[in-house]
Amino acid sequence: MPATNNASPVNRILAAANSVILGKSNQTRLALCCLLARGHLLIEDLPGVGKTTLAHTLARLLGLQFARIQFTSDMLPADILGVSIFDRERSSFRFLPGPVFSQVLLADEINRATPKTQSALLEAMEEGQVTTEGETRPLPEPFFVIATQNPSNQIGTFPLPESQLDRFLLRLDLGYPDRDAERALLESGGSREQLPALPACLGDGEFAPLQRQAAAVYASPALLDYLQLLIEASRREQRFVHGLSPRAALSLLAAARAWAFTDGRQMVLPEDVQAVLPAVARHRLRLISGSHADAEDIAALIRSVPLP
Amino acid sequence: MRLRQRPPIDQGAVPWLLAVALATASPHAENLPPWLSLLFAAALLWRAWLWRQRRPLPPRWGLALLVLGALAGIAWHYRSLLGRDSGVAMLVLFMALKPLEMNTRRDALVVVMLGFFLLLTHYFYSQSIPTGIWLLASCTLLTAALIRLHGGAQPLADIVRQAGLLLLQALPFMLILYLLFPRVSGPLWGLPQDAHAGRSGLSSEMAPGSISSLILSGAIAFRSQFAGEMPERADLYWRGPVLDSYDGLTWRSSAQQTGRPRSAPAIESKGAQYSYTSIIEAHNQRWLLALDLATSLPAGATQAPTLEVLAREPVRTRSRFSFTSSVDYHVSRVEAAAILQQALTLPEALNPRARALADRWRSRPPARIADAVLSMFRNEDFHYTLQPPLLGVNAIDDFLFGTRRGFCEHYASAFVFLMRAAGVPARVVAGYQGGEVNPVDGYLIVRQSDAHAWAEVWLAGEGWVRYDPTAAVAPSRIEHGIVAALPEGEPLPGIVGLDVDWLRQLRYRWEAANNAWNQWVLGYNPQRQREILSRFGIPNADWQSMSASLAILCGVALLLVTVWTLPRRRRADPAQRAWNRYCTALARRGVTRAAWEGPLDFARRVAVERPHLAALTSEAARCYAGLRYGQGNSEQLLVLQECVHRLPARWRKNA
């Protein structure tokens, strides 16, 4: 399999990201895949494990314009979308765009906002445009939301409803760093301050071609057979309340393509599907017991489906 | 800790395993103590509830206590932990409790294997057609449970179809083994002592009520097939034990005391000879129930001094015997003094009124005395009923002058008592009278409900002559059977009293099917095996030629199954086939690709577990991935096939 020239920018991005976020190469790669597949990313974990750093780093490395909203419970939709103010000099209203008008939007602790505010953001994610005061304004291209969320059993949160979770292509959790990574972190004293100085790996307009190449990775009939078997197995499995939706199937394919692309391949393999399946499926599958599927459930699902 | 790392059981398979436990153990309920059946049901319900509620299983120490307690119960109930019944009880106990510690897949497999084993034990108790059908269904269920355990969740119909298909593929082998496996006569291994307990049939004693309880059973005692003509129904007296010793309550057989070797009894038959073959159900006694009076005996049988035909061993399994009998005969015109003396003995000081009555007849010729008794039964107020009133110490007096209600054992007993009291040698004969021809297969069926007792009187110059006092009271008992003889409203076993026509037809068909099953499936002994083999051109087959034909036929069957399944395999494309071969070759060398494992992941694993195969496997995996998931080319296929060929050499070099 000849390595493509496009593999190198991807590898550069990953190498740079891994030098900032220590010991999380799999999560970093999944996050990059999510952006390559034009999806939005949800990172869910405890405070202080590096959610914000990951989002910020990716935005910097991809050379994209970055904005950040810290969600609180008293935040209103206008705080995100922007407001019109009266310009005395011109005697007319002038629209002041909110933080949503950026290429990478880091929505920190999205589950602290009220459902009304959440849905304003989610609508923008879905439509790629914002409608306020009867006027529709397009969002910049590309537009990503990287939302972070504390586990919803913490006090004072509004958990995202199922239908809105589905808008996120992937969901990650970071987990504690391993011993060595934590030691390195302690020795370097944290890298948050160096972030603004991080050099971008891609120039302006270089990311869109990468996205197009990722979407063009070949998925053979045999691979689609396998993917369908997995989806069907999720619908038949009695532990889950319901199976994966067709939209989830599309997301799975897109994410698997991006994963294959980051591996420098021009075809999707079952391994790619298996690698992204936990991130695609865990927030979409709910167990009979009420909680979301955990990694072991997804592994069992994978093990129950032989390759065709 | 290692135990916990075993793969956990797929929760979806739990109902299958509970069904397995239920199907394989439940028919034993009729042989088990009720508390064990209850324990079994409770354990299964508990496990089902735990499964539904998704609760953890009970702790191990609790189960251990339960096992010890139940084992003590079994030991106490059977007085032993050895033997057939207690062994089966223990297996059922294990089957009840194993699901309660079913955490891992290994536990589930134990349940399935226990189920297969438990299936076999049913043959200790029953080998009938329903048992066979039930066990076949259970076997399918067990196979389906195995498929569910290994294959994951699939639609129910798919699993059952697959299990049925597997069993169907085993069918030719089953038939070949059944027909050709060299058979030994008798059971292959010794059955424990209690294996033959609880068979019903005539006993060597006749106490009040012993025959009436037998009459209420519709079970088959034996079947007979006549070679030619059949005697009249009224002549069908099947001789069982001769009861010639009376203690005032019970008639017993004294054959043990008088049974010494002597020459065959002098039989002069006058009329036609009837040849017939009987298939006698196991009854645990030696007598063979020949038609009165047998003139030629099956091999190994002897005729006792009191004329009943005895086998060498008690009849412990259903067996075939061939006889010739004559129904018109004189026997023992000259009789041994000891036998005549035994036929006159009566207990002292009992039944004074009957003795007084007999004393009045003493002067008459013996045949006239018998006629007098019969005419008393016929003309006075005697009734035939299966529900006689209870009798006191002077049972014969109470019956003759008091209750006057009874059935064959009362009449035979009173008749013989009067004859002996009047000085005429007489004895009671127990056996069966009559029978019913099954129009479907022509066999005469004799049931326990045909059990009967009659009398024999020794007349000088004529020998032993049969008198049936019951016939004097209820002639229809002899001519038409027990149903016709009983008064309205007396209870009878449903199977005997059937008078709905289609039901009767159904019963005939069912019994004919059972008969064929008994003869061709259960009765397939070494002799039948030799017959069948000589029909296929192997005369006088010994075990060597049988084993040879067994091997040849199994080989042919295997070939046929292979030919049948081969086309399915061919459908895989060449890349898939080459990769499968590569993986199979690796599996033989200890690295097995999981069914869900992708090629590159597998290659990475091989690189860790078998480093010297890393390069080869990685190349094969890359080529296969390109062929199957990319737009592969013929060059990759060649490389992949080359890898398959190079694997053995590469392996040897580093082994």
mmCIF file of C-alpha atoms in Angstrom, chain B residues 78-320:
data_model
loop_
_atom_site.group_PDB
_atom_site.id
_atom_site.type_symbol
_atom_site.label_atom_id
_atom_site.label_comp_id
_atom_site.label_asym_id
_atom_site.label_seq_id
_atom_site.Cartn_x
_atom_site.Cartn_y
_atom_site.Cartn_z
ATOM 1 C CA TYR B 78 -32.731 -43.966 49.657
ATOM 2 C CA ARG B 79 -30.605 -45.168 52.620
ATOM 3 C CA SER B 80 -27.622 -44.924 50.271
ATOM 4 C CA LEU B 81 -25.905 -42.643 47.796
ATOM 5 C CA LEU B 82 -25.188 -45.569 45.485
ATOM 6 C CA GLY B 83 -27.606 -47.271 43.170
ATOM 7 C CA ARG B 84 -29.736 -46.217 40.260
ATOM 8 C CA ASP B 85 -32.405 -44.148 42.004
ATOM 9 C CA SER B 86 -30.174 -42.203 44.341
ATOM 10 C CA GLY B 87 -27.683 -41.650 41.510
ATOM 11 C CA VAL B 88 -30.395 -40.159 39.334
ATOM 12 C CA ALA B 89 -31.639 -38.088 42.268
ATOM 13 C CA MET B 90 -28.157 -36.657 42.722
ATOM 14 C CA LEU B 91 -27.885 -35.792 39.021
ATOM 15 C CA VAL B 92 -31.236 -33.987 39.184
ATOM 16 C CA LEU B 93 -30.040 -32.138 42.283
ATOM 17 C CA PHE B 94 -26.907 -30.990 40.459
ATOM 18 C CA MET B 95 -29.021 -29.926 37.505
ATOM 19 C CA ALA B 96 -31.214 -27.896 39.853
ATOM 20 C CA LEU B 97 -28.357 -26.116 41.607
ATOM 21 C CA LYS B 98 -25.765 -25.661 38.873
ATOM 22 C CA PRO B 99 -27.743 -22.845 37.189
ATOM 23 C CA LEU B 100 -27.551 -20.960 40.500
ATOM 24 C CA GLU B 101 -23.793 -20.679 40.151
ATOM 25 C CA MET B 102 -23.862 -20.154 36.404
ATOM 26 C CA ASN B 103 -21.625 -17.100 36.064
ATOM 27 C CA THR B 104 -19.242 -18.069 33.324
ATOM 28 C CA ARG B 105 -19.584 -19.687 29.967
ATOM 29 C CA ARG B 106 -17.825 -22.721 31.383
ATOM 30 C CA ASP B 107 -20.635 -23.187 33.924
ATOM 31 C CA ALA B 108 -23.157 -23.028 31.109
ATOM 32 C CA LEU B 109 -21.272 -25.765 29.243
ATOM 33 C CA VAL B 110 -21.336 -27.888 32.394
ATOM 34 C CA VAL B 111 -25.118 -27.514 32.469
ATOM 35 C CA VAL B 112 -25.389 -28.626 28.843
ATOM 36 C CA MET B 113 -23.128 -31.651 29.363
ATOM 37 C CA LEU B 114 -25.031 -32.574 32.525
ATOM 38 C CA GLY B 115 -28.183 -32.358 30.434
ATOM 39 C CA PHE B 116 -26.840 -34.792 27.840
ATOM 40 C CA PHE B 117 -25.886 -37.182 30.619
ATOM 41 C CA LEU B 118 -29.233 -36.843 32.363
ATOM 42 C CA LEU B 119 -30.973 -37.698 29.086
ATOM 43 C CA LEU B 120 -29.453 -41.161 29.131
ATOM 44 C CA THR B 121 -30.722 -41.937 32.614
ATOM 45 C CA HIS B 122 -34.340 -41.783 31.413
ATOM 46 C CA TYR B 123 -33.794 -45.105 29.678
ATOM 47 C CA PHE B 124 -33.425 -46.734 33.086
ATOM 48 C CA TYR B 125 -37.114 -46.096 33.645
ATOM 49 C CA SER B 126 -38.821 -46.091 30.292
ATOM 50 C CA GLN B 127 -38.020 -47.026 26.740
ATOM 51 C CA SER B 128 -41.407 -46.238 25.260
ATOM 52 C CA ILE B 129 -42.181 -44.211 22.157
ATOM 53 C CA PRO B 130 -43.181 -41.014 24.054
ATOM 54 C CA THR B 131 -39.911 -41.213 25.989
ATOM 55 C CA GLY B 132 -38.023 -41.532 22.717
ATOM 56 C CA ILE B 133 -39.805 -38.518 21.228
ATOM 57 C CA TRP B 134 -39.262 -36.460 24.376
ATOM 58 C CA LEU B 135 -35.575 -37.299 24.486
ATOM 59 C CA LEU B 136 -35.170 -36.477 20.798
ATOM 60 C CA ALA B 137 -36.791 -33.095 21.390
ATOM 61 C CA SER B 138 -34.597 -32.539 24.455
ATOM 62 C CA CYS B 139 -31.534 -33.472 22.430
ATOM 63 C CA THR B 140 -32.501 -30.833 19.850
ATOM 64 C CA LEU B 141 -32.961 -28.313 22.635
ATOM 65 C CA LEU B 142 -29.551 -29.143 24.100
ATOM 66 C CA THR B 143 -27.919 -28.708 20.707
ATOM 67 C CA ALA B 144 -29.771 -25.432 20.236
ATOM 68 C CA ALA B 145 -28.551 -24.243 23.637
ATOM 69 C CA LEU B 146 -24.986 -25.053 22.603
ATOM 70 C CA ILE B 147 -25.476 -23.088 19.391
ATOM 71 C CA ARG B 148 -26.891 -20.156 21.354
ATOM 72 C CA LEU B 149 -23.946 -20.285 23.757
ATOM 73 C CA HIS B 150 -21.346 -20.214 21.022
ATOM 74 C CA GLY B 151 -23.108 -18.280 18.305
ATOM 75 C CA GLY B 152 -24.555 -15.356 20.243
ATOM 76 C CA ALA B 153 -28.018 -13.895 19.866
ATOM 77 C CA GLN B 154 -29.886 -15.059 16.778
ATOM 78 C CA PRO B 155 -33.561 -15.409 15.973
ATOM 79 C CA LEU B 156 -35.116 -18.397 17.718
ATOM 80 C CA ALA B 157 -36.160 -20.046 14.462
ATOM 81 C CA ASP B 158 -32.594 -19.870 13.105
ATOM 82 C CA ILE B 159 -31.155 -21.564 16.185
ATOM 83 C CA VAL B 160 -33.743 -24.335 16.187
ATOM 84 C CA ARG B 161 -33.338 -24.894 12.464
ATOM 85 C CA GLN B 162 -29.582 -25.131 12.828
ATOM 86 C CA ALA B 163 -29.887 -27.589 15.717
ATOM 87 C CA GLY B 164 -32.354 -29.710 13.746
ATOM 88 C CA LEU B 165 -30.026 -29.691 10.764
ATOM 89 C CA LEU B 166 -27.106 -30.836 12.910
ATOM 90 C CA LEU B 167 -29.146 -33.713 14.328
ATOM 91 C CA LEU B 168 -30.355 -34.589 10.848
ATOM 92 C CA GLN B 169 -26.749 -34.872 9.741
ATOM 93 C CA ALA B 170 -26.119 -37.223 12.644
ATOM 94 C CA LEU B 171 -29.102 -39.387 11.706
ATOM 95 C CA PRO B 172 -27.377 -41.669 9.160
ATOM 96 C CA PHE B 173 -24.597 -42.354 11.652
ATOM 97 C CA MET B 174 -27.123 -43.105 14.357
ATOM 98 C CA LEU B 175 -28.914 -45.610 12.131
ATOM 99 C CA ILE B 176 -25.700 -47.280 11.018
ATOM 100 C CA LEU B 177 -24.427 -47.580 14.568
ATOM 101 C CA TYR B 178 -27.762 -48.881 15.749
ATOM 102 C CA LEU B 179 -27.935 -51.552 13.090
ATOM 103 C CA LEU B 180 -24.309 -52.597 12.946
ATOM 104 C CA PHE B 181 -22.661 -51.973 16.284
ATOM 105 C CA PRO B 182 -21.807 -55.479 17.534
ATOM 106 C CA ARG B 183 -24.400 -56.336 20.147
ATOM 107 C CA VAL B 184 -24.020 -58.438 23.227
ATOM 108 C CA SER B 185 -26.923 -60.296 24.699
ATOM 109 C CA GLY B 186 -28.146 -58.829 27.941
ATOM 110 C CA PRO B 187 -27.341 -55.361 29.181
ATOM 111 C CA LEU B 188 -23.874 -54.046 28.406
ATOM 112 C CA TRP B 189 -23.205 -53.291 32.044
ATOM 113 C CA GLY B 190 -24.741 -54.659 35.200
ATOM 114 C CA LEU B 191 -27.740 -52.728 36.423
ATOM 115 C CA PRO B 192 -27.810 -52.010 40.139
ATOM 116 C CA GLN B 193 -29.975 -54.140 42.426
ATOM 117 C CA ASP B 194 -32.872 -51.731 42.543
ATOM 118 C CA ALA B 195 -33.162 -51.536 38.764
ATOM 119 C CA HIS B 196 -36.039 -53.986 38.584
ATOM 120 C CA ALA B 197 -38.032 -52.753 41.537
ATOM 121 C CA GLY B 198 -41.700 -51.960 41.213
ATOM 122 C CA ARG B 199 -42.952 -54.162 38.388
ATOM 123 C CA SER B 200 -46.611 -55.086 38.561
ATOM 124 C CA GLY B 201 -48.067 -58.501 37.876
ATOM 125 C CA LEU B 202 -49.312 -61.632 39.539
ATOM 126 C CA SER B 203 -47.626 -62.589 42.747
ATOM 127 C CA SER B 204 -47.069 -65.989 44.301
ATOM 128 C CA GLU B 205 -49.649 -65.182 46.959
ATOM 129 C CA MET B 206 -53.352 -64.477 46.795
ATOM 130 C CA ALA B 207 -54.575 -62.447 49.754
ATOM 131 C CA PRO B 208 -57.965 -60.734 49.741
ATOM 132 C CA GLY B 209 -57.818 -57.815 47.343
ATOM 133 C CA SER B 210 -54.571 -58.750 45.626
ATOM 134 C CA ILE B 211 -56.219 -59.560 42.313
ATOM 135 C CA SER B 212 -58.824 -56.789 42.400
ATOM 136 C CA SER B 213 -56.059 -54.192 42.660
ATOM 137 C CA LEU B 214 -54.413 -55.802 39.642
ATOM 138 C CA ILE B 215 -57.671 -55.773 37.701
ATOM 139 C CA LEU B 216 -57.853 -52.006 38.031
ATOM 140 C CA SER B 217 -54.686 -51.660 35.947
ATOM 141 C CA GLY B 218 -54.971 -51.367 32.188
ATOM 142 C CA ALA B 219 -51.282 -52.213 31.735
ATOM 143 C CA ILE B 220 -50.396 -54.938 29.277
ATOM 144 C CA ALA B 221 -49.247 -58.225 30.805
ATOM 145 C CA PHE B 222 -48.269 -59.921 27.578
ATOM 146 C CA ARG B 223 -49.084 -60.164 23.862
ATOM 147 C CA SER B 224 -49.522 -63.374 21.919
ATOM 148 C CA GLN B 225 -49.537 -64.171 18.260
ATOM 149 C CA PHE B 226 -50.981 -67.502 17.141
ATOM 150 C CA ALA B 227 -49.412 -69.242 14.178
ATOM 151 C CA GLY B 228 -52.742 -70.523 12.932
ATOM 152 C CA GLU B 229 -56.191 -70.834 14.463
ATOM 153 C CA MET B 230 -56.886 -69.296 17.831
ATOM 154 C CA PRO B 231 -58.806 -71.198 20.513
ATOM 155 C CA GLU B 232 -62.230 -69.973 21.629
ATOM 156 C CA ARG B 233 -62.172 -67.111 24.065
ATOM 157 C CA ALA B 234 -63.678 -69.288 26.810
ATOM 158 C CA ASP B 235 -60.662 -71.623 26.501
ATOM 159 C CA LEU B 236 -58.051 -68.924 26.943
ATOM 160 C CA TYR B 237 -56.780 -69.749 30.413
ATOM 161 C CA TRP B 238 -53.200 -68.495 30.777
ATOM 162 C CA ARG B 239 -51.600 -70.389 33.622
ATOM 163 C CA GLY B 240 -49.695 -68.464 36.265
ATOM 164 C CA PRO B 241 -48.669 -69.668 39.734
ATOM 165 C CA VAL B 242 -50.525 -72.617 41.261
ATOM 166 C CA LEU B 243 -51.593 -71.780 44.823
ATOM 167 C CA ASP B 244 -52.007 -74.923 46.805
ATOM 168 C CA SER B 245 -51.337 -73.886 50.382
ATOM 169 C CA TYR B 246 -53.957 -72.068 52.489
ATOM 170 C CA ASP B 247 -53.528 -70.580 55.957
ATOM 171 C CA GLY B 248 -57.050 -69.229 56.416
ATOM 172 C CA LEU B 249 -56.236 -65.868 54.896
ATOM 173 C CA THR B 250 -53.778 -66.222 52.060
ATOM 174 C CA TRP B 251 -53.289 -68.764 49.300
ATOM 175 C CA ARG B 252 -49.643 -69.457 48.593
ATOM 176 C CA SER B 253 -47.608 -71.450 46.189
ATOM 177 C CA SER B 254 -45.878 -74.379 47.865
ATOM 178 C CA ALA B 255 -43.810 -75.094 44.772
ATOM 179 C CA GLN B 256 -40.667 -74.274 46.691
ATOM 180 C CA GLN B 257 -41.309 -77.156 49.057
ATOM 181 C CA THR B 258 -42.470 -79.737 46.559
ATOM 182 C CA GLY B 259 -40.435 -78.549 43.574
ATOM 183 C CA ARG B 260 -38.071 -81.444 43.189
ATOM 184 C CA PRO B 261 -36.788 -82.772 39.864
ATOM 185 C CA ARG B 262 -39.079 -85.338 38.291
ATOM 186 C CA SER B 263 -40.084 -86.553 34.891
ATOM 187 C CA ALA B 264 -42.333 -84.446 32.695
ATOM 188 C CA PRO B 265 -46.020 -84.686 33.632
ATOM 189 C CA ALA B 266 -48.065 -87.153 31.627
ATOM 190 C CA ILE B 267 -50.142 -85.075 29.222
ATOM 191 C CA GLU B 268 -52.582 -86.672 26.803
ATOM 192 C CA SER B 269 -53.849 -84.036 24.464
ATOM 193 C CA LYS B 270 -56.999 -84.779 22.544
ATOM 194 C CA GLY B 271 -57.811 -81.855 20.282
ATOM 195 C CA ALA B 272 -55.920 -79.428 18.114
ATOM 196 C CA GLN B 273 -52.472 -78.107 19.009
ATOM 197 C CA TYR B 274 -52.016 -74.356 19.002
ATOM 198 C CA SER B 275 -48.623 -72.766 18.336
ATOM 199 C CA TYR B 276 -48.067 -69.204 19.452
ATOM 200 C CA THR B 277 -45.408 -66.742 20.457
ATOM 201 C CA SER B 278 -45.812 -64.552 23.517
ATOM 202 C CA ILE B 279 -44.015 -61.308 24.277
ATOM 203 C CA ILE B 280 -44.143 -61.128 28.042
ATOM 204 C CA GLU B 281 -43.625 -57.831 29.831
ATOM 205 C CA ALA B 282 -41.153 -57.835 32.678
ATOM 206 C CA HIS B 283 -42.854 -59.033 35.875
ATOM 207 C CA ASN B 284 -39.890 -60.191 37.932
ATOM 208 C CA GLN B 285 -41.180 -63.759 38.392
ATOM 209 C CA ARG B 286 -40.250 -67.002 36.739
ATOM 210 C CA TRP B 287 -43.606 -68.198 35.409
ATOM 211 C CA LEU B 288 -44.249 -67.756 31.698
ATOM 212 C CA LEU B 289 -48.068 -67.636 31.437
ATOM 213 C CA ALA B 290 -48.525 -70.407 28.888
ATOM 214 C CA LEU B 291 -51.954 -71.285 27.595
ATOM 215 C CA ASP B 292 -53.358 -74.237 29.546
ATOM 216 C CA LEU B 293 -51.889 -76.706 28.890
ATOM 217 C CA ALA B 294 -48.433 -76.339 27.361
ATOM 218 C CA THR B 295 -47.226 -79.357 25.421
ATOM 219 C CA SER B 296 -43.972 -77.949 24.105
ATOM 220 C CA LEU B 297 -41.901 -75.374 25.923
ATOM 221 C CA PRO B 298 -39.479 -72.661 24.867
ATOM 222 C CA ALA B 299 -35.799 -73.453 25.190
ATOM 223 C CA GLY B 300 -34.555 -73.277 28.754
ATOM 224 C CA ALA B 301 -37.998 -73.402 30.340
ATOM 225 C CA THR B 302 -39.249 -76.227 32.543
ATOM 226 C CA GLN B 303 -42.657 -77.412 33.626
ATOM 227 C CA ALA B 304 -43.129 -77.462 37.388
ATOM 228 C CA PRO B 305 -44.835 -80.444 39.100
ATOM 229 C CA THR B 306 -47.915 -78.227 39.378
ATOM 230 C CA LEU B 307 -47.823 -77.714 35.576
ATOM 231 C CA GLU B 308 -46.896 -74.010 35.353
ATOM 232 C CA VAL B 309 -44.102 -73.199 32.897
ATOM 233 C CA LEU B 310 -41.063 -71.668 34.561
ATOM 234 C CA ALA B 311 -38.164 -69.788 32.994
ATOM 235 C CA ARG B 312 -34.678 -70.318 34.289
ATOM 236 C CA GLU B 313 -34.444 -66.727 35.538
ATOM 237 C CA PRO B 314 -37.127 -64.239 36.568
ATOM 238 C CA VAL B 315 -38.411 -62.278 33.561
ATOM 239 C CA ARG B 316 -36.664 -58.953 34.073
ATOM 240 C CA THR B 317 -36.975 -57.557 30.571
ATOM 241 C CA ARG B 318 -39.656 -57.875 27.952
ATOM 242 C CA SER B 319 -38.967 -61.266 26.335
ATOM 243 C CA ARG B 320 -40.277 -63.523 23.557
#
